[in-house]
Tab-separated table of C-alpha atoms in Angstrom:
chain	number	residue	atom	x	y	z
W	1	MET	CA	3.834	-27.826	18.550
W	2	ASN	CA	2.057	-27.033	21.056
W	3	GLU	CA	1.544	-23.716	22.449
W	4	TRP	CA	4.424	-22.612	24.144
W	5	LEU	CA	6.724	-23.752	21.805
W	6	THR	CA	4.871	-21.450	18.250
W	7	ALA	CA	4.530	-18.276	20.791
W	8	SER	CA	8.503	-19.212	21.270
W	9	VAL	CA	8.753	-18.925	17.813
W	10	TRP	CA	6.936	-16.165	17.895
W	11	ILE	CA	8.671	-14.348	20.483
W	12	GLY	CA	12.458	-15.817	20.031
W	13	LEU	CA	11.804	-14.100	15.914
W	14	ALA	CA	10.741	-10.975	17.911
W	15	LEU	CA	14.005	-10.596	20.298
W	16	ALA	CA	16.190	-10.923	17.187
W	17	ALA	CA	14.510	-8.785	15.948
W	18	GLY	CA	15.067	-5.641	18.008
W	19	LEU	CA	18.511	-7.560	18.570
W	20	VAL	CA	19.449	-6.599	14.821
W	21	SER	CA	17.615	-3.411	15.274
W	22	VAL	CA	20.290	-2.092	17.937
W	23	ARG	CA	22.655	-3.237	15.688
W	24	LEU	CA	21.495	-1.292	12.842
W	25	GLY	CA	20.429	1.236	14.137
W	26	ILE	CA	17.018	0.775	12.558
W	27	SER	CA	13.167	1.027	13.694
W	28	VAL	CA	12.499	-2.059	15.510
W	29	ALA	CA	8.831	-2.410	13.559
W	30	LEU	CA	10.717	-2.246	10.233
W	31	THR	CA	13.228	-5.835	12.032
W	32	GLU	CA	10.110	-7.284	13.663
W	33	ILE	CA	8.175	-6.711	9.249
W	34	MET	CA	11.598	-8.154	7.461
W	35	PHE	CA	11.417	-10.876	9.974
W	36	GLY	CA	7.699	-11.632	9.834
W	37	VAL	CA	8.736	-11.955	5.975
W	38	ILE	CA	11.652	-15.451	7.043
W	39	GLY	CA	9.607	-17.014	9.357
W	40	GLY	CA	6.016	-16.321	6.203
W	41	ASN	CA	8.150	-17.556	3.465
W	42	PHE	CA	11.041	-19.921	5.143
W	43	LEU	CA	9.806	-21.168	8.535
W	44	HIS	CA	5.890	-21.719	7.792
W	45	LEU	CA	4.754	-20.001	10.643
W	46	GLU	CA	1.385	-19.807	10.604
W	47	VAL	CA	-1.523	-17.611	12.456
W	48	VAL	CA	-3.322	-18.913	14.812
W	49	PRO	CA	-6.261	-17.036	17.187
W	50	TRP	CA	-4.546	-16.046	19.183
W	51	VAL	CA	-1.842	-14.492	17.499
W	52	GLN	CA	-4.159	-12.495	15.439
W	53	MET	CA	-6.204	-11.583	18.199
W	54	LEU	CA	-3.086	-9.809	20.089
W	55	ALA	CA	-1.898	-8.697	16.938
W	56	GLY	CA	-5.600	-6.921	16.386
W	57	PHE	CA	-4.690	-6.086	19.489
W	58	GLY	CA	-1.492	-4.478	19.002
W	59	SER	CA	-2.138	-2.751	15.985
W	60	VAL	CA	-5.970	-1.229	17.920
W	61	PHE	CA	-3.411	0.065	20.568
W	62	LEU	CA	-0.774	1.036	19.071
W	63	THR	CA	-2.715	4.173	16.756
W	64	PHE	CA	-4.766	5.086	20.815
W	65	LEU	CA	-1.284	5.652	21.825
W	66	ALA	CA	-0.978	7.222	18.341
W	67	GLY	CA	-4.314	9.284	19.653
W	68	ALA	CA	-2.839	10.291	22.901
W	69	GLU	CA	0.558	11.681	21.663
W	70	VAL	CA	-0.947	13.821	19.228
W	71	ASP	CA	-0.128	17.100	21.982
W	72	PRO	CA	-3.896	19.663	21.918
W	73	VAL	CA	-2.041	22.512	22.353
W	74	VAL	CA	-0.333	22.126	18.595
W	75	LEU	CA	-2.456	20.306	17.624
W	76	ARG	CA	-4.616	23.558	18.034
W	77	ASP	CA	-2.464	25.802	16.964
W	78	LYS	CA	-1.244	23.587	13.841
W	79	PHE	CA	-3.948	22.642	12.825
W	80	LYS	CA	-3.257	24.402	8.915
W	81	GLU	CA	-0.446	22.580	8.944
W	82	SER	CA	-2.261	18.991	10.287
W	83	VAL	CA	-4.869	19.193	7.866
W	84	SER	CA	-3.770	20.551	4.632
W	85	ILE	CA	-0.587	17.560	4.973
W	86	GLY	CA	-2.471	15.508	5.828
W	87	THR	CA	-4.857	15.518	3.302
W	88	ALA	CA	-2.687	16.573	0.349
W	89	SER	CA	-1.282	12.952	1.107
W	90	PHE	CA	-4.917	11.552	0.650
W	91	LEU	CA	-5.902	12.880	-2.462
W	92	PHE	CA	-2.968	12.658	-4.355
W	93	PRO	CA	-2.246	8.721	-3.631
W	94	PHE	CA	-5.947	8.308	-3.939
W	95	ALA	CA	-6.254	9.756	-7.040
W	96	GLY	CA	-2.059	8.856	-8.923
W	97	ALA	CA	-3.294	4.585	-7.654
W	98	PHE	CA	-6.525	4.946	-9.432
W	99	ALA	CA	-6.197	6.200	-12.401
W	100	TYR	CA	-2.837	3.803	-12.521
W	101	ALA	CA	-4.553	0.375	-11.521
W	102	TYR	CA	-8.181	1.567	-13.732
W	103	TRP	CA	-6.100	3.188	-16.948
W	104	VAL	CA	-3.224	1.564	-17.450
W	105	ALA	CA	-3.025	-1.629	-15.659
W	106	GLY	CA	-6.834	-2.423	-16.898
W	107	TRP	CA	-8.769	-3.422	-13.384
W	108	THR	CA	-11.468	-3.078	-13.324
W	109	MET	CA	-13.327	0.234	-10.919
W	110	ASP	CA	-13.768	-1.111	-8.020
W	111	ALA	CA	-10.702	-3.018	-7.680
W	112	SER	CA	-9.037	0.351	-8.637
W	113	LEU	CA	-10.989	2.422	-6.079
W	114	ILE	CA	-9.910	-0.385	-3.071
W	115	ALA	CA	-6.154	0.410	-4.872
W	116	GLY	CA	-6.672	4.022	-5.236
W	117	ILE	CA	-7.641	4.053	-0.632
W	118	ALA	CA	-5.317	0.952	0.031
W	119	LEU	CA	-2.577	3.562	-1.430
W	120	SER	CA	-3.470	6.593	-0.040
W	121	THR	CA	-2.844	5.678	3.894
W	122	THR	CA	0.298	6.726	6.227
W	123	SER	CA	0.419	4.326	8.703
W	124	VAL	CA	0.253	4.964	12.143
W	125	ALA	CA	1.332	2.852	13.638
W	126	VAL	CA	5.018	2.004	11.284
W	127	VAL	CA	4.929	6.260	12.393
W	128	TYR	CA	4.774	5.938	16.019
W	129	ALA	CA	7.043	3.439	16.853
W	130	VAL	CA	10.153	5.486	14.840
W	131	MET	CA	8.633	8.799	16.295
W	132	VAL	CA	8.837	6.920	20.153
W	133	GLU	CA	11.916	5.166	19.102
W	134	THR	CA	14.096	8.500	18.168
W	135	GLY	CA	12.181	10.626	20.422
W	136	LEU	CA	10.865	12.270	18.557
W	137	ASN	CA	7.316	11.688	19.307
W	138	GLU	CA	8.030	15.155	22.601
W	139	THR	CA	8.508	17.308	19.633
W	140	GLU	CA	6.328	19.417	18.390
W	141	LEU	CA	7.534	18.285	14.245
W	142	GLY	CA	6.555	15.073	15.866
W	143	LYS	CA	3.127	16.278	16.321
W	144	ILE	CA	2.456	17.521	13.138
W	145	ILE	CA	3.356	14.460	11.536
W	146	LEU	CA	1.458	12.303	13.937
W	147	ALA	CA	-1.745	14.919	13.831
W	148	ALA	CA	-1.558	14.364	9.541
W	149	CYS	CA	-1.134	10.723	9.782
W	150	PHE	CA	-4.863	11.104	11.786
W	151	VAL	CA	-6.335	13.165	8.871
W	152	THR	CA	-4.091	10.898	6.633
W	153	ASP	CA	-5.997	8.020	7.512
W	154	LEU	CA	-9.180	10.174	8.101
W	155	GLY	CA	-10.518	10.130	4.808
W	156	THR	CA	-8.935	6.957	3.910
W	157	VAL	CA	-12.108	5.340	6.187
W	158	LEU	CA	-14.815	8.110	5.386
W	159	ALA	CA	-13.745	7.510	1.076
W	160	LEU	CA	-14.322	3.610	2.001
W	161	GLY	CA	-17.290	4.458	3.977
W	162	VAL	CA	-18.614	6.506	0.877
W	163	PHE	CA	-17.636	4.201	-1.776
W	164	PHE	CA	-18.915	0.458	-0.286
W	165	ALA	CA	-20.634	1.658	2.559
W	166	ASN	CA	-23.088	-1.127	4.167
W	167	PHE	CA	-25.211	0.739	5.809
W	168	ASN	CA	-27.341	-0.664	8.112
W	169	VAL	CA	-28.739	-0.073	12.557
W	170	TRP	CA	-24.981	-1.177	13.729
W	171	LEU	CA	-23.263	1.791	11.913
W	172	GLY	CA	-26.188	4.080	13.139
W	173	VAL	CA	-25.420	2.593	16.820
W	174	PHE	CA	-22.038	3.038	16.849
W	175	ILE	CA	-21.480	6.186	15.050
W	176	GLY	CA	-24.588	6.834	18.544
W	177	VAL	CA	-21.944	5.488	20.870
W	178	SER	CA	-18.356	6.039	19.587
W	179	ALA	CA	-19.682	10.503	19.385
W	180	VAL	CA	-21.543	9.698	23.658
W	181	VAL	CA	-17.993	8.105	24.960
W	182	LEU	CA	-15.432	10.065	22.372
W	183	ALA	CA	-17.247	12.946	24.309
W	184	ALA	CA	-17.448	12.038	27.855
W	185	THR	CA	-13.868	10.362	27.948
W	186	PRO	CA	-12.361	13.164	28.746
W	187	LYS	CA	-13.595	14.792	32.462
W	188	LEU	CA	-14.698	10.000	33.364
W	189	THR	CA	-11.346	9.795	32.864
W	190	ARG	CA	-9.825	11.918	35.186
W	191	TRP	CA	-12.780	11.297	37.258
W	192	PHE	CA	-12.312	7.652	37.143
W	193	THR	CA	-7.783	7.444	37.696
W	194	GLY	CA	-8.621	10.306	40.720
W	195	ARG	CA	-10.882	7.607	41.501
W	196	TYR	CA	-9.566	4.476	41.525
W	197	GLY	CA	-6.105	4.858	39.672
W	198	ASN	CA	-2.235	4.023	41.386
W	199	ARG	CA	-3.698	0.557	42.769
W	200	VAL	CA	-1.377	-2.547	42.203
W	201	SER	CA	-4.535	-3.813	39.876
W	202	GLN	CA	-3.570	-0.612	37.659
W	203	MET	CA	-7.330	0.141	36.904
W	204	GLU	CA	-6.911	2.468	34.735
W	205	ALA	CA	-5.983	0.729	31.898
W	206	LYS	CA	-8.032	-2.050	32.130
W	207	TYR	CA	-10.322	1.943	32.500
W	208	PHE	CA	-9.089	1.785	28.661
W	209	PHE	CA	-8.982	-1.808	27.549
W	210	PHE	CA	-12.222	-1.826	28.179
W	211	LEU	CA	-13.580	1.501	25.401
W	212	LEU	CA	-11.187	0.249	22.803
W	213	PHE	CA	-12.261	-2.960	22.553
W	214	LEU	CA	-16.449	-1.841	23.650
W	215	LEU	CA	-16.518	0.526	20.692
W	216	GLY	CA	-13.402	-1.925	18.560
W	217	GLY	CA	-16.533	-4.702	18.550
W	218	LEU	CA	-19.489	-2.033	18.075
W	219	ALA	CA	-17.085	-1.417	14.850
W	220	LEU	CA	-16.988	-4.782	13.333
W	221	LYS	CA	-20.915	-5.233	13.923
W	222	ALA	CA	-20.192	-2.449	11.411
W	223	ASN	CA	-18.219	-3.332	9.299
W	224	SER	CA	-16.067	-0.371	10.029
W	225	GLU	CA	-12.771	-1.125	11.765
W	226	PRO	CA	-11.786	-0.806	15.451
W	227	VAL	CA	-8.694	1.160	14.844
W	228	LEU	CA	-10.863	4.003	13.719
W	229	PRO	CA	-12.388	4.500	17.622
W	230	ALA	CA	-9.311	3.917	18.710
W	231	TYR	CA	-7.332	6.494	17.123
W	232	LEU	CA	-10.131	9.078	18.320
W	233	ILE	CA	-9.887	7.979	22.359
W	234	GLY	CA	-6.626	8.175	22.224
W	235	LEU	CA	-6.645	11.878	21.053
W	236	ALA	CA	-10.658	12.010	23.653
W	237	ALA	CA	-8.110	11.192	26.233
W	238	ALA	CA	-5.200	12.795	25.150
W	239	GLY	CA	-4.615	16.027	27.287
W	240	PHE	CA	-5.025	14.084	30.283
W	241	PHE	CA	-2.382	12.077	28.886
W	242	MET	CA	0.130	14.961	28.758
W	243	GLU	CA	0.044	15.284	32.550
W	244	GLN	CA	0.121	11.841	32.895
W	245	LYS	CA	3.961	10.914	31.475
W	246	GLU	CA	4.606	8.786	33.602
W	247	PHE	CA	1.248	6.450	33.387
W	248	LEU	CA	1.476	6.858	29.223
W	249	SER	CA	5.399	5.028	29.249
W	250	ARG	CA	3.557	2.174	31.028
W	251	LEU	CA	1.705	2.005	28.590
W	252	ARG	CA	4.223	1.690	25.772
W	253	ALA	CA	5.898	-0.478	27.281
W	254	ILE	CA	3.012	-3.085	27.503
W	255	ALA	CA	2.834	-2.594	23.806
W	256	PHE	CA	6.277	-2.275	22.804
W	257	ALA	CA	6.864	-5.238	25.077
W	258	VAL	CA	3.641	-7.999	24.460
W	259	LEU	CA	1.371	-6.826	21.787
W	260	THR	CA	3.796	-4.457	18.465
W	261	PRO	CA	5.468	-7.632	17.817
W	262	PHE	CA	2.701	-9.713	17.353
W	263	TYR	CA	1.219	-7.155	15.189
W	264	PHE	CA	4.610	-6.315	12.756
W	265	LEU	CA	5.112	-9.928	12.668
W	266	LYS	CA	1.731	-10.419	11.675
W	267	ALA	CA	2.182	-7.486	8.615
W	268	GLY	CA	5.382	-9.347	7.158
W	269	LEU	CA	3.593	-13.268	6.776
W	270	PHE	CA	1.144	-12.037	4.463
W	271	VAL	CA	4.041	-10.596	2.060
W	272	SER	CA	5.145	-14.015	0.014
W	273	LEU	CA	8.489	-13.855	-1.612
W	274	PRO	CA	7.484	-16.328	-5.443
W	275	ALA	CA	4.675	-13.866	-5.436
W	276	VAL	CA	6.213	-10.736	-5.029
W	277	VAL	CA	8.481	-12.112	-8.181
W	278	SER	CA	6.623	-12.595	-10.336
W	279	GLY	CA	4.582	-9.337	-9.611
W	280	LEU	CA	7.299	-7.115	-9.403
W	281	LEU	CA	6.722	-4.678	-12.347
W	282	LEU	CA	3.457	-4.236	-11.141
W	283	ILE	CA	4.747	-3.806	-7.507
W	284	THR	CA	7.649	-1.506	-7.867
W	285	ILE	CA	6.042	0.711	-10.763
W	286	LEU	CA	2.239	0.847	-7.840
W	287	LEU	CA	5.336	1.524	-4.783
W	288	GLY	CA	6.275	4.546	-6.449
W	289	VAL	CA	2.974	5.561	-7.554
W	290	LYS	CA	2.050	5.745	-3.964
W	291	MET	CA	6.082	7.935	-3.400
W	292	VAL	CA	5.608	10.680	-5.615
W	293	THR	CA	2.017	11.103	-5.818
W	294	LYS	CA	2.885	11.825	-1.617
W	295	PHE	CA	6.195	13.371	-2.532
W	296	PHE	CA	4.104	15.911	-4.683
W	297	GLY	CA	1.664	16.032	-2.634
W	298	VAL	CA	3.269	17.029	1.004
W	299	TRP	CA	6.642	18.638	-0.082
W	300	PRO	CA	5.332	22.043	-1.865
W	301	LEU	CA	3.544	22.097	1.516
W	302	THR	CA	5.956	20.849	4.116
W	303	ARG	CA	8.451	23.715	2.150
W	304	ALA	CA	5.084	26.849	2.895
W	305	PHE	CA	4.942	25.483	5.858
W	306	TRP	CA	8.546	26.885	6.390
W	307	PHE	CA	9.696	23.424	7.252
W	308	THR	CA	13.870	22.772	6.678
W	309	PRO	CA	14.285	21.391	3.404
W	310	ARG	CA	15.832	18.174	6.053
W	311	ASP	CA	12.879	18.517	7.926
W	312	GLY	CA	10.199	18.809	5.049
W	313	MET	CA	11.888	16.175	3.939
W	314	TYR	CA	11.856	13.867	6.647
W	315	THR	CA	8.389	14.082	7.255
W	316	THR	CA	7.510	13.838	3.405
W	317	LEU	CA	8.541	10.531	3.239
W	318	LEU	CA	7.220	9.316	6.472
W	319	MET	CA	3.787	9.973	5.178
W	320	SER	CA	4.568	7.589	2.373
W	321	THR	CA	4.494	4.979	4.672
W	322	GLY	CA	1.731	2.331	4.893
W	323	LEU	CA	1.134	-0.384	6.891
W	324	THR	CA	-2.093	-0.965	9.038
W	325	PHE	CA	-5.171	1.008	7.128
W	326	GLY	CA	-3.316	-0.212	3.449
W	327	THR	CA	-4.087	-3.964	4.191
W	328	ILE	CA	-6.777	-3.851	6.005
W	329	SER	CA	-8.222	-2.095	2.593
W	330	SER	CA	-6.915	-4.412	0.497
W	331	LEU	CA	-8.668	-7.296	2.852
W	332	PHE	CA	-11.597	-5.626	2.622
W	333	GLY	CA	-11.207	-5.984	-0.724
W	334	LEU	CA	-10.444	-9.624	-0.906
W	335	SER	CA	-12.996	-10.113	1.481
W	336	HIS	CA	-16.118	-9.059	-0.198
W	337	GLY	CA	-14.829	-10.022	-4.060
W	338	ILE	CA	-14.151	-6.586	-4.876
W	339	ILE	CA	-9.775	-7.784	-5.773
W	340	ASN	CA	-8.655	-11.203	-6.761
W	341	GLN	CA	-5.593	-13.043	-4.933
W	342	SER	CA	-3.451	-11.306	-7.563
W	343	GLN	CA	-4.292	-8.153	-7.362
W	344	TYR	CA	-4.903	-8.239	-3.358
W	345	THR	CA	-0.854	-9.767	-3.062
W	346	VAL	CA	-0.072	-7.001	-4.855
W	347	LEU	CA	-1.654	-4.138	-2.957
W	348	VAL	CA	-0.793	-6.170	0.181
W	349	THR	CA	3.655	-6.470	-0.897
W	350	VAL	CA	3.310	-2.740	-1.978
W	351	VAL	CA	1.940	-2.178	1.657
W	352	ILE	CA	4.929	-3.282	3.166
W	353	GLY	CA	6.760	-2.405	0.878
W	354	SER	CA	5.898	0.913	1.891
W	355	ALA	CA	6.131	0.739	5.608
W	356	VAL	CA	10.045	-0.208	5.059
W	357	VAL	CA	11.440	1.319	2.348
W	358	PRO	CA	10.669	5.352	2.828
W	359	THR	CA	10.427	4.774	6.264
W	360	LEU	CA	14.930	3.287	6.086
W	361	ILE	CA	15.659	6.368	3.830
W	362	ALA	CA	13.429	8.741	5.364
W	363	GLN	CA	16.108	7.000	9.064
W	364	ALA	CA	19.215	6.862	7.704
W	365	PHE	CA	19.239	9.648	5.331
W	366	PHE	CA	16.324	12.298	6.657
W	367	ARG	CA	16.504	11.836	10.308
W	368	PRO	CA	15.535	15.658	12.255
W	369	GLN	CA	18.506	15.477	14.912
W	370	PRO	CA	17.315	17.518	17.506
W	371	GLU	CA	20.479	18.211	19.557
W	372	SER	CA	21.697	20.063	15.820
W	373	GLU	CA	21.692	24.291	16.055
W	374	GLU	CA	22.593	25.808	12.938
W	375	GLU	CA	23.112	29.647	13.408
W	376	ASN	CA	20.984	32.129	11.548
W	377	GLY	CA	23.206	35.684	12.319
W	378	SER	CA	22.016	36.496	16.213
W	379	ARG	CA	19.420	33.514	16.127
W	380	THR	CA	20.161	29.744	16.606
W	381	VAL	CA	17.506	27.820	14.876
W	382	THR	CA	16.167	24.368	16.403
W	383	ARG	CA	15.358	22.318	13.008
W	384	THR	CA	13.208	19.409	14.785
W	385	SER	CA	10.650	22.976	14.860
W	386	ALA	CA	8.928	24.834	12.274
W	387	GLU	CA	8.213	26.816	14.085
W	388	PRO	CA	11.666	28.848	14.795
W	389	LEU	CA	12.298	29.294	11.442
W	390	GLN	CA	8.453	31.163	11.114
W	391	LYS	CA	8.756	33.292	13.614
W	392	ILE	CA	12.257	34.345	12.005
W	393	ALA	CA	10.917	34.794	8.615
W	394	GLU	CA	7.764	36.529	9.615
W	395	GLY	CA	10.591	39.126	12.028
W	396	GLU	CA	9.553	38.045	15.289
């Protein structure tokens, strides 16, 4: 099959997934993952190099956009909520998955650490896609969830570095260049777009592409992952994007039309249905461990911060999702000989399952209703924001 026909199969699957998504009213990210499973198990679709590149950049670009959507004002005002929820979202499943893999499943110490790291993650890509599709990215609740996702995945990356770091000169170069770029990004972005922006050649888009490829390449040289600097660049430019909504919409259109379908379809391709059947018990238990530990870590904090029960459960379920960093951590363990092929299959399947199951439950039963308001005495409460409830509780 030539490259054009191969591309037509990938785009055809993405189109079919989009149509199913519209008909069923569920996230297109989830339907693309499901169609990826079909493509891998029944169409024997393979990941050719150009698809690998597009899918990789899709995850990087989506992570960058997620960072760009974090409102700096909300992040500062809700710093305590974001950091607390994000930290608990990492620590509880990390400890739970490690303990089960080491003491119950009998995995080695290093393999158990990989299991803990892989299952501690929250998928920025899935959460951001759901936020955009539902419009929750414009609400305070959505921004808190996105900020908490960043904290969780930062914990994952730090844990991977602490336990399995390969300290070399490239790590120093990566950290040094990243620090300079991130410090310069807010002012440099405004100067560059003011001088060269609003042209047919879309210079401002190429400017961000260059930064993502540069820091992503240095991250790979340092044995890290390109998605981490992508999120940080997005955060550094978040103030700029708060003023440039139209430009952000153009970047979002590029991502969802061209890049993310390859990323989500490829994620589904890794799921082997025969391996799922043979390891179903362990997969189910580990998925349960991840979701239960996320619940015990996140849900009490949402109540402590005066989220409504519906918003608290929705936040807990979305923080239970996993995809990008989970598959990256699993692949890191496999490529470095820390886990074997069977353990890798189990972990990746659990990660994929965690991208689908909690998201479906959240969207079907706990999705916040931005237009729905309820009377509380003489006060009107908006259910998608924790702040009004907190103010009422404080008597303001």
